[in-house]
Short mmCIF file of C-alpha atoms and ligand atoms in Angstrom, two decimals:
data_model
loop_
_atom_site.label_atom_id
_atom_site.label_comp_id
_atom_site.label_asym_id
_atom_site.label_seq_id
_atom_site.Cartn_x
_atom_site.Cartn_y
_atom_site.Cartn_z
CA UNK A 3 -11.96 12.84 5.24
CA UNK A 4 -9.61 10.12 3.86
CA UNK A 5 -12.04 7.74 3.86
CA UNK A 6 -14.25 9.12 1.26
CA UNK A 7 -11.13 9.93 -0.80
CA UNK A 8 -9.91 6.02 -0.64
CA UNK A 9 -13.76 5.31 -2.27
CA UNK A 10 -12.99 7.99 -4.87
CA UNK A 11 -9.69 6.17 -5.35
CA UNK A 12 -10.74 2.94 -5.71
CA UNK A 13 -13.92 4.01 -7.76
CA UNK A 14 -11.47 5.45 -10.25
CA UNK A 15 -13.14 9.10 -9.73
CA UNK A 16 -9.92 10.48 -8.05
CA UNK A 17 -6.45 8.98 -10.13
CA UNK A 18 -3.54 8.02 -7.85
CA UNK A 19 -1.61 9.94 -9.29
CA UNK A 20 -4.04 13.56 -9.36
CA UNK A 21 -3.42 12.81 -5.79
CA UNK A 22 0.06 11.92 -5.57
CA UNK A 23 0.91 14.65 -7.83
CA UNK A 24 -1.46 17.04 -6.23
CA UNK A 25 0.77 16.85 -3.01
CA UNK A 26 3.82 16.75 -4.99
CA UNK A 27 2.83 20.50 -6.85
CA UNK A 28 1.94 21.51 -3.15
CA UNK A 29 5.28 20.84 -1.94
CA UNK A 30 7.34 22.52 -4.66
CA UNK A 31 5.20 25.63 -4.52
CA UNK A 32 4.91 25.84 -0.73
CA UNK A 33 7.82 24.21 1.07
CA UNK A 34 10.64 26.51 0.31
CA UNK A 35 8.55 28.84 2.44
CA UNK A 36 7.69 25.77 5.40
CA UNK A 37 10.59 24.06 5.28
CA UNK A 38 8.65 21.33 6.70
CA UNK A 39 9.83 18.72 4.24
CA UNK A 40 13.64 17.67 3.93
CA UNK A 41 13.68 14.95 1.15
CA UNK A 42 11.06 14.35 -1.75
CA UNK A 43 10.39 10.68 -2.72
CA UNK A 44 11.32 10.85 -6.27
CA UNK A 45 9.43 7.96 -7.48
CA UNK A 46 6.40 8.70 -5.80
CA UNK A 47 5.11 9.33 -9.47
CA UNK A 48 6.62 5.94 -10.45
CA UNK A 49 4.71 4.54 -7.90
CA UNK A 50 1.12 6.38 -8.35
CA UNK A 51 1.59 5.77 -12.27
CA UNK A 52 1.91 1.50 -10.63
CA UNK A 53 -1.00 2.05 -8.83
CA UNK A 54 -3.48 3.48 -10.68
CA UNK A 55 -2.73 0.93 -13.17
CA UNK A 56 -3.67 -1.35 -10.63
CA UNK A 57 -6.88 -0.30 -9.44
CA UNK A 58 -7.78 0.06 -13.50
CA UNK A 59 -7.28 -3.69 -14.04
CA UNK A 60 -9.55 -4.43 -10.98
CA UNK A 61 -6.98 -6.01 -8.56
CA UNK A 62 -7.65 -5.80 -5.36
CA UNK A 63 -5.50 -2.53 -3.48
CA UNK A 64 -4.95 -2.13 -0.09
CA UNK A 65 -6.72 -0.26 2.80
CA UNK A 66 -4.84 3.04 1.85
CA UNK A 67 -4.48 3.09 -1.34
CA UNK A 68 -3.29 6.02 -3.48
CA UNK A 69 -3.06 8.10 0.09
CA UNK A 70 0.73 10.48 0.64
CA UNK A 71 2.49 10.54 3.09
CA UNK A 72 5.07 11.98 5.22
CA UNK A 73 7.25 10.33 7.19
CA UNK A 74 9.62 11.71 10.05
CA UNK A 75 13.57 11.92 9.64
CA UNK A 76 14.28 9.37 12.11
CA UNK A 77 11.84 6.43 11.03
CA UNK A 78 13.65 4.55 8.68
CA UNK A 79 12.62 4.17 4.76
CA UNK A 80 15.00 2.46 2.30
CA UNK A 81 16.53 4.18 0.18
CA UNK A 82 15.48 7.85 1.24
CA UNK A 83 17.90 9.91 3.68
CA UNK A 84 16.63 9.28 7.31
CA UNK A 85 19.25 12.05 8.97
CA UNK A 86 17.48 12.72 12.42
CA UNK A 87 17.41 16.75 10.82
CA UNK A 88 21.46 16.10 12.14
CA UNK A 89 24.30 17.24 9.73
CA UNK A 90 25.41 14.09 11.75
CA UNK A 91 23.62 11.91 9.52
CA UNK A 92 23.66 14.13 6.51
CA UNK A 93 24.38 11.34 4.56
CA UNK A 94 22.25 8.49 5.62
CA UNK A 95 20.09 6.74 3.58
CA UNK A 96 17.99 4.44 5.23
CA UNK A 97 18.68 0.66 4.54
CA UNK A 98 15.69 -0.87 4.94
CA UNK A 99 11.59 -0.10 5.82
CA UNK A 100 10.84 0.19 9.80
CA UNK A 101 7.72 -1.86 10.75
CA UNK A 102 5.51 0.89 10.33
CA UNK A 103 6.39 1.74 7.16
CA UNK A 104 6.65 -1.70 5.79
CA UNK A 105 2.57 -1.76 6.80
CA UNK A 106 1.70 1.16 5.34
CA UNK A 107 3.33 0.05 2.29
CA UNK A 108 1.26 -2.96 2.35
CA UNK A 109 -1.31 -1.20 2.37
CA UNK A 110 -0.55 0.76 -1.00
CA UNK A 111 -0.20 4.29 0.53
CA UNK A 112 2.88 6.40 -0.65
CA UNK A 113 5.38 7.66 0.78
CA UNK A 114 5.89 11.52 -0.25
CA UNK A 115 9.17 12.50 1.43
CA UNK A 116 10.81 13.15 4.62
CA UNK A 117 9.95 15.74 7.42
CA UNK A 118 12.20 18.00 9.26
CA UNK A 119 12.05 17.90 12.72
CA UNK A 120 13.88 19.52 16.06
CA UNK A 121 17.68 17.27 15.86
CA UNK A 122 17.35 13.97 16.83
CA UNK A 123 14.27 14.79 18.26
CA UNK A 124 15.54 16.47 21.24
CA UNK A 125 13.26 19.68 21.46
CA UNK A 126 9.85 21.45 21.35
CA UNK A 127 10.11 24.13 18.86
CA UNK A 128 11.65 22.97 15.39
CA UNK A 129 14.33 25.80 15.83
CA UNK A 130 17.19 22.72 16.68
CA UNK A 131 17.01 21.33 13.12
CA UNK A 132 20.37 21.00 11.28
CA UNK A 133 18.51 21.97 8.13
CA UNK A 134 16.93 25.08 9.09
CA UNK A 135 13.72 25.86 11.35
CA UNK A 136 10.26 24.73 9.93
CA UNK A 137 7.46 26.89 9.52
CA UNK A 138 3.80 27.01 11.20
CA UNK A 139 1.10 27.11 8.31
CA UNK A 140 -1.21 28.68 10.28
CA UNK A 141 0.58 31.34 12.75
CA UNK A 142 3.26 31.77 10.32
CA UNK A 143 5.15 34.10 12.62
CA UNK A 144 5.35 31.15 15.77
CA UNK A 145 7.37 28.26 15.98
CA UNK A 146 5.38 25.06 14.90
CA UNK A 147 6.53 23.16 17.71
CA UNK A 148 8.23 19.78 17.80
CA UNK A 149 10.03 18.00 17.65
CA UNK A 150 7.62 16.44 14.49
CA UNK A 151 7.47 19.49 13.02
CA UNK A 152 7.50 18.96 10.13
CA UNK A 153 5.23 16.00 9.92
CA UNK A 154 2.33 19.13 11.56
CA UNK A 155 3.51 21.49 9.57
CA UNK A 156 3.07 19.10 6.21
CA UNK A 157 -0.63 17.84 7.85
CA UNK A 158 -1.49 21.69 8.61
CA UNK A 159 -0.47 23.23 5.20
CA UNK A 160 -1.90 20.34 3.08
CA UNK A 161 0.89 18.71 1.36
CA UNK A 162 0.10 15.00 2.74
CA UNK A 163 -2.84 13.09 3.15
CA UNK A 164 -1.32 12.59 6.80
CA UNK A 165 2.10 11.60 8.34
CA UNK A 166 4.03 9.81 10.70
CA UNK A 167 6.04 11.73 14.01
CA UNK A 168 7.38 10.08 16.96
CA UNK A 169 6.83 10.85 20.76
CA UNK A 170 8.68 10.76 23.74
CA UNK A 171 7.96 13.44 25.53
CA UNK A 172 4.98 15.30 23.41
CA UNK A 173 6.56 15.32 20.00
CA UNK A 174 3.40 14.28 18.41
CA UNK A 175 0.94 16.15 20.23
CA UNK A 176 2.58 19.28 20.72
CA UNK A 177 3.35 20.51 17.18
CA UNK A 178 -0.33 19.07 16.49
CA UNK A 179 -1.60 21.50 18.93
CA UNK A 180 0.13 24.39 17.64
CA UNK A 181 -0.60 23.97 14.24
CA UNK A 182 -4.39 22.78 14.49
CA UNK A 183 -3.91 19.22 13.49
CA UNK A 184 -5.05 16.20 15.45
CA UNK A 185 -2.12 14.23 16.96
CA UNK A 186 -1.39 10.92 18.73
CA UNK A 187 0.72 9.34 20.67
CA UNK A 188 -0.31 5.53 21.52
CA UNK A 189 0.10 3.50 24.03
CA UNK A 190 3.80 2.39 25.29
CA UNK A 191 4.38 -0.78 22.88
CA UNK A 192 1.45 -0.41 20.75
CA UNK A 193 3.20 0.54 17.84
CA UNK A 194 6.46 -0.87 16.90
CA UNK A 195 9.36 0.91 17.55
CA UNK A 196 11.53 -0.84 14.69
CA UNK A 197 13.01 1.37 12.63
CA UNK A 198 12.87 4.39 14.71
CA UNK A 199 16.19 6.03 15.61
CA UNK A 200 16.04 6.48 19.73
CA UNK A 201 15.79 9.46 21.80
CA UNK A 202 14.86 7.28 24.60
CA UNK A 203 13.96 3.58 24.40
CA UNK A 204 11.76 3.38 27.36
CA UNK A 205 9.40 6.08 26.27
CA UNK A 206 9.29 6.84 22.42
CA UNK A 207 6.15 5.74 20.57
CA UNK A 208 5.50 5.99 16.71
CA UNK A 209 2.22 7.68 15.84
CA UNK A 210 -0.14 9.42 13.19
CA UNK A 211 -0.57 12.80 13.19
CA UNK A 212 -3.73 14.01 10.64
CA UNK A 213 -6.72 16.83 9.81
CA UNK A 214 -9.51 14.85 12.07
CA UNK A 215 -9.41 12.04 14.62
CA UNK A 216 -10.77 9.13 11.90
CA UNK A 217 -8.14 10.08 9.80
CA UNK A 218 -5.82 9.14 12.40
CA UNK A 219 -7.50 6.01 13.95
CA UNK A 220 -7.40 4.98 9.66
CA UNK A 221 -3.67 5.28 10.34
CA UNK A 222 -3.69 3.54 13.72
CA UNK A 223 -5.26 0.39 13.13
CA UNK A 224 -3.37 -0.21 10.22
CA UNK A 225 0.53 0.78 11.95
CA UNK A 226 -0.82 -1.16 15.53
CA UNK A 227 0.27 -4.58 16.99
CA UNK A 228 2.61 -6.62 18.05
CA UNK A 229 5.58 -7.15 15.93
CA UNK A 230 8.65 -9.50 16.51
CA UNK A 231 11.12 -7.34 15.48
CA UNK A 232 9.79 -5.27 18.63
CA UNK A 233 10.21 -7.29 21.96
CA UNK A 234 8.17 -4.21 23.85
CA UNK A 235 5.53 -4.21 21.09
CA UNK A 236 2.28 -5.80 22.29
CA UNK A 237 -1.24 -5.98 21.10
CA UNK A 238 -3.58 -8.17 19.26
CA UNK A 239 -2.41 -7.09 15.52
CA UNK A 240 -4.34 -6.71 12.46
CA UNK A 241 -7.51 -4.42 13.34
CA UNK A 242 -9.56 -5.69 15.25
CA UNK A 243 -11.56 -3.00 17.38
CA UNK A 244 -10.88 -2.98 20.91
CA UNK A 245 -13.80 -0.74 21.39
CA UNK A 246 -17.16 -0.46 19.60
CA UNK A 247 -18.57 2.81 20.86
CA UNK A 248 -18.77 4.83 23.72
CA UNK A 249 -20.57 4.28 26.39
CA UNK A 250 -23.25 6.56 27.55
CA UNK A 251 -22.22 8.37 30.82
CA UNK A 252 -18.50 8.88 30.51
CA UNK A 253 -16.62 10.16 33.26
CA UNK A 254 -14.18 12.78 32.72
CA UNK A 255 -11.41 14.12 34.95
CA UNK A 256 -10.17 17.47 34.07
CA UNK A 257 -6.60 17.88 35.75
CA UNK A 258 -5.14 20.48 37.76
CA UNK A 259 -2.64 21.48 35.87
CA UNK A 260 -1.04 25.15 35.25
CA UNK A 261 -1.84 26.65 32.27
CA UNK A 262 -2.32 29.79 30.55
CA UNK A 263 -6.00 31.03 31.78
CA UNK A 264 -7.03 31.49 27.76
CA UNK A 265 -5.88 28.13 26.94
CA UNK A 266 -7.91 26.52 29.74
CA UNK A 267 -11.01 28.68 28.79
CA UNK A 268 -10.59 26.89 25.31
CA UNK A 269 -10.66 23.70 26.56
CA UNK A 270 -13.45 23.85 29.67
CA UNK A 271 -15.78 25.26 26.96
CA UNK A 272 -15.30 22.46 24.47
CA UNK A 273 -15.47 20.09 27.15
CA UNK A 274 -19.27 21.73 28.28
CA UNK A 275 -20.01 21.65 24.65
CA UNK A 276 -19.67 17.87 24.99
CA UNK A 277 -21.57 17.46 27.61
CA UNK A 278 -24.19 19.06 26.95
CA UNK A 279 -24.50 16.77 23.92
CA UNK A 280 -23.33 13.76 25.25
CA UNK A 281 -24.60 13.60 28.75
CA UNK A 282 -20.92 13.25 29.80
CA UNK A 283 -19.68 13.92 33.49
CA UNK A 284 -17.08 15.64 34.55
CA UNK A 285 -14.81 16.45 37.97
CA UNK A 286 -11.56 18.19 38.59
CA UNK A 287 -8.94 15.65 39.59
CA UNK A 288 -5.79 15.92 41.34
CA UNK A 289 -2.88 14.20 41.19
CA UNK A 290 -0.11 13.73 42.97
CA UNK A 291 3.56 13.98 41.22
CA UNK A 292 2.64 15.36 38.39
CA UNK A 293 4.16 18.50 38.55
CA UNK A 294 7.43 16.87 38.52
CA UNK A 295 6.80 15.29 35.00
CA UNK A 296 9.44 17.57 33.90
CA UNK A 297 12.04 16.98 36.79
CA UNK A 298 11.28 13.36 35.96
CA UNK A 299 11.12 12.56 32.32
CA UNK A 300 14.86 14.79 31.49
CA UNK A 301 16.95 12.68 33.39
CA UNK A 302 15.62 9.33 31.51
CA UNK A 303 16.01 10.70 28.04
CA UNK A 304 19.71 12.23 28.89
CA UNK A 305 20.66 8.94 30.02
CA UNK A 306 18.93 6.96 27.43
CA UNK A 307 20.17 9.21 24.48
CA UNK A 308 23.70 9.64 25.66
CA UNK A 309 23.37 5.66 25.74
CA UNK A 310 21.79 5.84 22.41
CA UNK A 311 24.27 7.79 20.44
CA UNK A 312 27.47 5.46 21.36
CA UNK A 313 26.76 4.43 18.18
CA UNK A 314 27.67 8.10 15.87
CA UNK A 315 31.43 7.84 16.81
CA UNK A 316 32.32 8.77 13.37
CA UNK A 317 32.95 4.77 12.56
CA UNK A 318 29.86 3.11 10.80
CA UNK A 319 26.98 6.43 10.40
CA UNK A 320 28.32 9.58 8.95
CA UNK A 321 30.22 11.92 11.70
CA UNK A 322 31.16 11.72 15.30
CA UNK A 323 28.25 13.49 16.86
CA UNK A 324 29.49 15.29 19.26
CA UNK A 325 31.83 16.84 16.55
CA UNK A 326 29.06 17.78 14.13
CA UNK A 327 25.70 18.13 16.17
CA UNK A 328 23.79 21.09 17.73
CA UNK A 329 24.04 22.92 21.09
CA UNK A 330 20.80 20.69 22.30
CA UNK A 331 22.05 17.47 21.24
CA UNK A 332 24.74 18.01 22.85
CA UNK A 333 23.74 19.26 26.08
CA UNK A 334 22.12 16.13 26.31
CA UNK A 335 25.44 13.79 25.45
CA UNK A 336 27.28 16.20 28.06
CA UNK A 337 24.70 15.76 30.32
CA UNK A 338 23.46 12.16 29.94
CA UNK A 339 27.14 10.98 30.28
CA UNK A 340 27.23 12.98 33.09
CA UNK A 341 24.12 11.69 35.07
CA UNK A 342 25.46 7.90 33.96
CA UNK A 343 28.96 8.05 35.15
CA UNK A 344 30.31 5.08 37.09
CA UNK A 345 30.67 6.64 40.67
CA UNK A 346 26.56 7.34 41.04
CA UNK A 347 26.19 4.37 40.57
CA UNK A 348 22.74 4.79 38.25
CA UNK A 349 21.13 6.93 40.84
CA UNK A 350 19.68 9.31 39.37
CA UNK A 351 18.08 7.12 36.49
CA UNK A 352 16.90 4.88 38.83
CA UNK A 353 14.91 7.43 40.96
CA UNK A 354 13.62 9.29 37.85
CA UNK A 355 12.47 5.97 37.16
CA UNK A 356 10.99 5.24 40.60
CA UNK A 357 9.16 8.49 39.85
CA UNK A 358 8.03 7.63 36.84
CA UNK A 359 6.29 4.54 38.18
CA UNK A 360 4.96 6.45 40.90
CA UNK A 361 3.12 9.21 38.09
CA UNK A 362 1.63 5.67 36.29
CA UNK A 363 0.33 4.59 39.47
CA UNK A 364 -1.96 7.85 39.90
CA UNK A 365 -2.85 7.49 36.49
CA UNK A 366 -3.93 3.71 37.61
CA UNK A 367 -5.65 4.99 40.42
CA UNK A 368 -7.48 8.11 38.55
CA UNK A 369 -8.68 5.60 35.70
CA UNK A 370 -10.30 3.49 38.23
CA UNK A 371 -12.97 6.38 38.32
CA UNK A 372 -12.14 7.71 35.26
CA UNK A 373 -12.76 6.72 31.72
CA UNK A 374 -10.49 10.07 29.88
CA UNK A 375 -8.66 12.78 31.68
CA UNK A 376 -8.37 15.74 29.81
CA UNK A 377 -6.25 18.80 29.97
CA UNK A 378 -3.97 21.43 27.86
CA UNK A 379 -2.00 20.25 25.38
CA UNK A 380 0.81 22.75 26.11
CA UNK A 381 0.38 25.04 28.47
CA UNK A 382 1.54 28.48 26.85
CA UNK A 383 1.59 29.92 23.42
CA UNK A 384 4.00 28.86 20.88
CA UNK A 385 6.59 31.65 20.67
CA UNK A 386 7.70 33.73 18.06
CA UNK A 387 10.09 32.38 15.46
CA UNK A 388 13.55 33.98 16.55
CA UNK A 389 12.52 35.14 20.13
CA UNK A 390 14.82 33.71 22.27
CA UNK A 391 13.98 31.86 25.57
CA UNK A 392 15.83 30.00 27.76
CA UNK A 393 15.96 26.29 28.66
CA UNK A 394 13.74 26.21 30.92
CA UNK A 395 10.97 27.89 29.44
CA UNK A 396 11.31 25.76 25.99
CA UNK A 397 11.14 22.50 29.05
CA UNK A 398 7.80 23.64 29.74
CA UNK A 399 6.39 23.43 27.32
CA UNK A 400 6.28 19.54 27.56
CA UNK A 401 5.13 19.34 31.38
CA UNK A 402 1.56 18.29 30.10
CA UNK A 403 2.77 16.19 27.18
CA UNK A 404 5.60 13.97 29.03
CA UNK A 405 2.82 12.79 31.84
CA UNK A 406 1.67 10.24 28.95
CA UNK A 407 4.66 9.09 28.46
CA UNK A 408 5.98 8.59 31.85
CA UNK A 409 2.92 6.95 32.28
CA UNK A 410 2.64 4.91 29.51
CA UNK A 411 -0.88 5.91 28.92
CA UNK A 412 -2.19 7.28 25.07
CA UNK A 413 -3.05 10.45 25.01
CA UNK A 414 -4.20 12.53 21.35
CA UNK A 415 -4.24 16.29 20.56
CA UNK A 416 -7.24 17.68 19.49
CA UNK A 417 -7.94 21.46 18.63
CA UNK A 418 -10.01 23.01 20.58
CA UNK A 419 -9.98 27.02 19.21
CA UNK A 420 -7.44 29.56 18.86
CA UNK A 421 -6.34 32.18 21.07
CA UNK A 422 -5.43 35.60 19.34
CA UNK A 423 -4.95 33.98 15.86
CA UNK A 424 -3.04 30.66 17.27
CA UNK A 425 -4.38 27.32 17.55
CA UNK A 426 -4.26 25.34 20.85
CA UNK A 427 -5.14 21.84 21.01
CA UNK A 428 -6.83 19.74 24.10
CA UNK A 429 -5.61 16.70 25.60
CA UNK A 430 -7.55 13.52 26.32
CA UNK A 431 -5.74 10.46 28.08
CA UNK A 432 -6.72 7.08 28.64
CA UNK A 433 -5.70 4.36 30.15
CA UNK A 434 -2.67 1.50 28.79
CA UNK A 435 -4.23 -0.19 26.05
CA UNK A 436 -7.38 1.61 25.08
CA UNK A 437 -5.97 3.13 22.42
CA UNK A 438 -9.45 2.82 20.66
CA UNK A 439 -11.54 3.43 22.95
CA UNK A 440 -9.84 7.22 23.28
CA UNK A 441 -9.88 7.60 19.36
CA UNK A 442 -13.70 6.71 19.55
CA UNK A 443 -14.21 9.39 22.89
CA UNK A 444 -11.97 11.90 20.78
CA UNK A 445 -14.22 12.32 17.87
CA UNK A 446 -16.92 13.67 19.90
CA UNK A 447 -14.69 16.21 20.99
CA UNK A 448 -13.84 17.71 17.43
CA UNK A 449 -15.09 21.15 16.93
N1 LIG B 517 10.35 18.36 23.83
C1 LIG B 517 10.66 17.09 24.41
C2 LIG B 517 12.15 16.88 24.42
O1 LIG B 517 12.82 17.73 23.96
C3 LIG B 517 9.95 16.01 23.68
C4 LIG B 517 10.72 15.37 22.59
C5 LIG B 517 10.00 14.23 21.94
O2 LIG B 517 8.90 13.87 22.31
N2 LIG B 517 10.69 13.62 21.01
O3 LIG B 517 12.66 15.91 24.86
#
């Protein structure tokens, strides 16, 4: 737990840099194997040295001090390369902190290097990456998932203290769930979005991904809020608790959803676990439109990303990226520019988008009886590194993951088990804004 670690810290029983350097021996050793971590932070040492210093004079540190981290390849940190895992932006080093990073700074934890992840964060798998496909820790023979892949794969084989991903369409929770780590993705808006490089503006969300759920509410209320850099950022700042506890009789609604019969067995037996404990209720639900999260969510991002890559012509960031990217990257440009051409007139992106509100307003109506829905993760096994599948299979993987999103909603992956060796993670969601309260629900819920 990282808590107890920031008292050994600050007590002077664990040194900065034992810690720092800890993680940096673990990476050496470990990550020409993973491949989970593109860049190392080369004064991270520097910094730990600063530190401990420091906490030995008796100043006062910050709420993370002496904890590693690391950070995905799109989130920008100055001075260290942020290339999207893109040969695009091979040579990119970022030019100044994103908002997240610039908190997590202030609050004296490290930053240990940079993550690989699927290109540009277009995929579920890790397998896109410019750099090479990053390993699972734990079923070293599957793909870890993605597109933060490496930011599960560094949480999952212990060479951070946690580390940041971002999600638009499951990014977050999906590698989480197949490499046994907890995972979040917050609410649209709660986090800032500064600083991240866009795979689509109107549904990408910054969040922690870390070994239990307080680790990762640690992370939260410190990377929260509204920020002005971030017109879509909203929230009450600093860390102030939305939610206290839980209440007594919580209502769940388990969602019909397709999924692989083992995985839901998983999941319906830690859910009667909790019930049993907690006096929780629970009820299938049904909604309507969900099963064309998929149909809905692919259209946005290949318009949004097509739109967001106008800028890699070649000019100002490293190559033209249609000249140096991958085959999924660029399926999206072909097909984004496609879906936005003048003579439709926007219609496609405008009815994915009516869908999209029409898949929040169930969620609005389920939550009004409601306090968590809960469901698989991902509905299949992760597959096995090199096997290939086709396009649609590797898009369904996300058709549990991108209902959050569409929705707006946060939504965390916990694990709930493993099925023949693999881990597989469960699902809660909650409504807009109670990013807390789920954190709080989801602790109960940890095996
Ligand atoms: N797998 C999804 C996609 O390829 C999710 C990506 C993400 O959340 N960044 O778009």
């Amino acid at each position: 737990m990282l808590k107890e670690k920031i008292k050994q810290i600050r007590l002077g029983k664990l040194s900065v840099v034992e810690n720092i350097k800890g993680y940096l021996d673990k990476i050496s050793k470990d990550n020409k194997d993973l491949n989970c971590i593109l860049v190392v932070n080369d004064k991270a040492l520097e910094e730990a040295k600063k530190l401990d210093t420091r906490i030995k004079s008796g100043e006062k540190v910050g709420k993370l001090a002496g904890l590693g981290f690391v950070v995905k390849s799109n989130i920008n940190v100055k001075g260290l390369k942020v290339n999207c895992a893109s040969k695009t932006l091979e040579d990119y080093n970022g030019t100044y902190d994103a908002s997240v990073i610039e908190k997590l700074l202030a609050e004296d934890a490290i930053v240990l290097g940079m993550a690989n992840m699927d290109e540009f964060a277009s995929g579920g798998s890790g397998e896109t990456s410019g750099f090479g496909v990053c390993k699972n820790p734990v079923a070293k023979d599957r793909i870890p998932g993605g597109s933060s892949s490496g930011s599960a794969s560094a949480v999952a084989g212990d060479l951070c203290d946690f580390s940041l991903g971002s999600d638009t369409g499951g990014s977050i929770r999906n590698p989480a769930s197949h490499c046994g780590v907890v995972g979040m993705k917050p609410s649209y808006g709660s986090v800032s979005r500064y600083g991240l490089i866009d795979l689509s503006m109107s549904l990408d969300v910054i969040g922690p991904l870390g070994k239990s759920v307080e680790d990762v509410e640690l992370v939260y209320d410190i990377i929260k809020g509204k920020d002005k850099n971030d017109a879509t950022s909203w929230g009450e700042g600093g860390n102030n608790r939305v939610v206290k506890g839980v209440k007594n009789a919580v209502k769940i609604g388990i969602l019909n959803f397709n999924a692989e019969d083992k995985i839901w067995e998983k999941v319906l037996e830690q859910i009667e676990v909790v019930k049993r404990e907690f006096s929780f209720k629970s009820e299938k639900v049904k909604l309507n439109y969900v099963e064309l999260g998929i149909q809905t969510y692919y259209p946005i991002v290949y318009t949004e990303f097509f739109s967001g890559t106008r800028k890699f012509d070649g000019r100002k960031y490293g190559k033209k990226i249609e000249e140096s990217c991958g085959e999924e990257v660029l399926r999206r440009i072909l097909g984004g520019g496609e879906i936005s051409k003048a003579e439709y007139g926007g219609r496609y992106y405008r009815k994915a988008l009516q869908a999209k509100k029409l898949i929040e307003k169930e969620f609005e109506k389920a939550f009004k009886k409601f306090d968590v829905i809960i469901c698989p993760t991902v509905p299949k096994l992760p597959h096995k590194l090199g096997e290939k599948i086709s396009i649609e299979d590797m898009y369904d993987y996300d058709a549990m993951t991108v209902l959050a999103n569409l929705a707006e909603v946060p939504a965390i992956s916990i694990p709930c088990g493993e099925v023949d060796g693999i881990p597989v993670g469960m699902q809660l969601i909650c409504p807009r804004g109670k990013d807390n309260f789920m954190l709080e629900l989801g602790k109960r819920f940890e095996g």
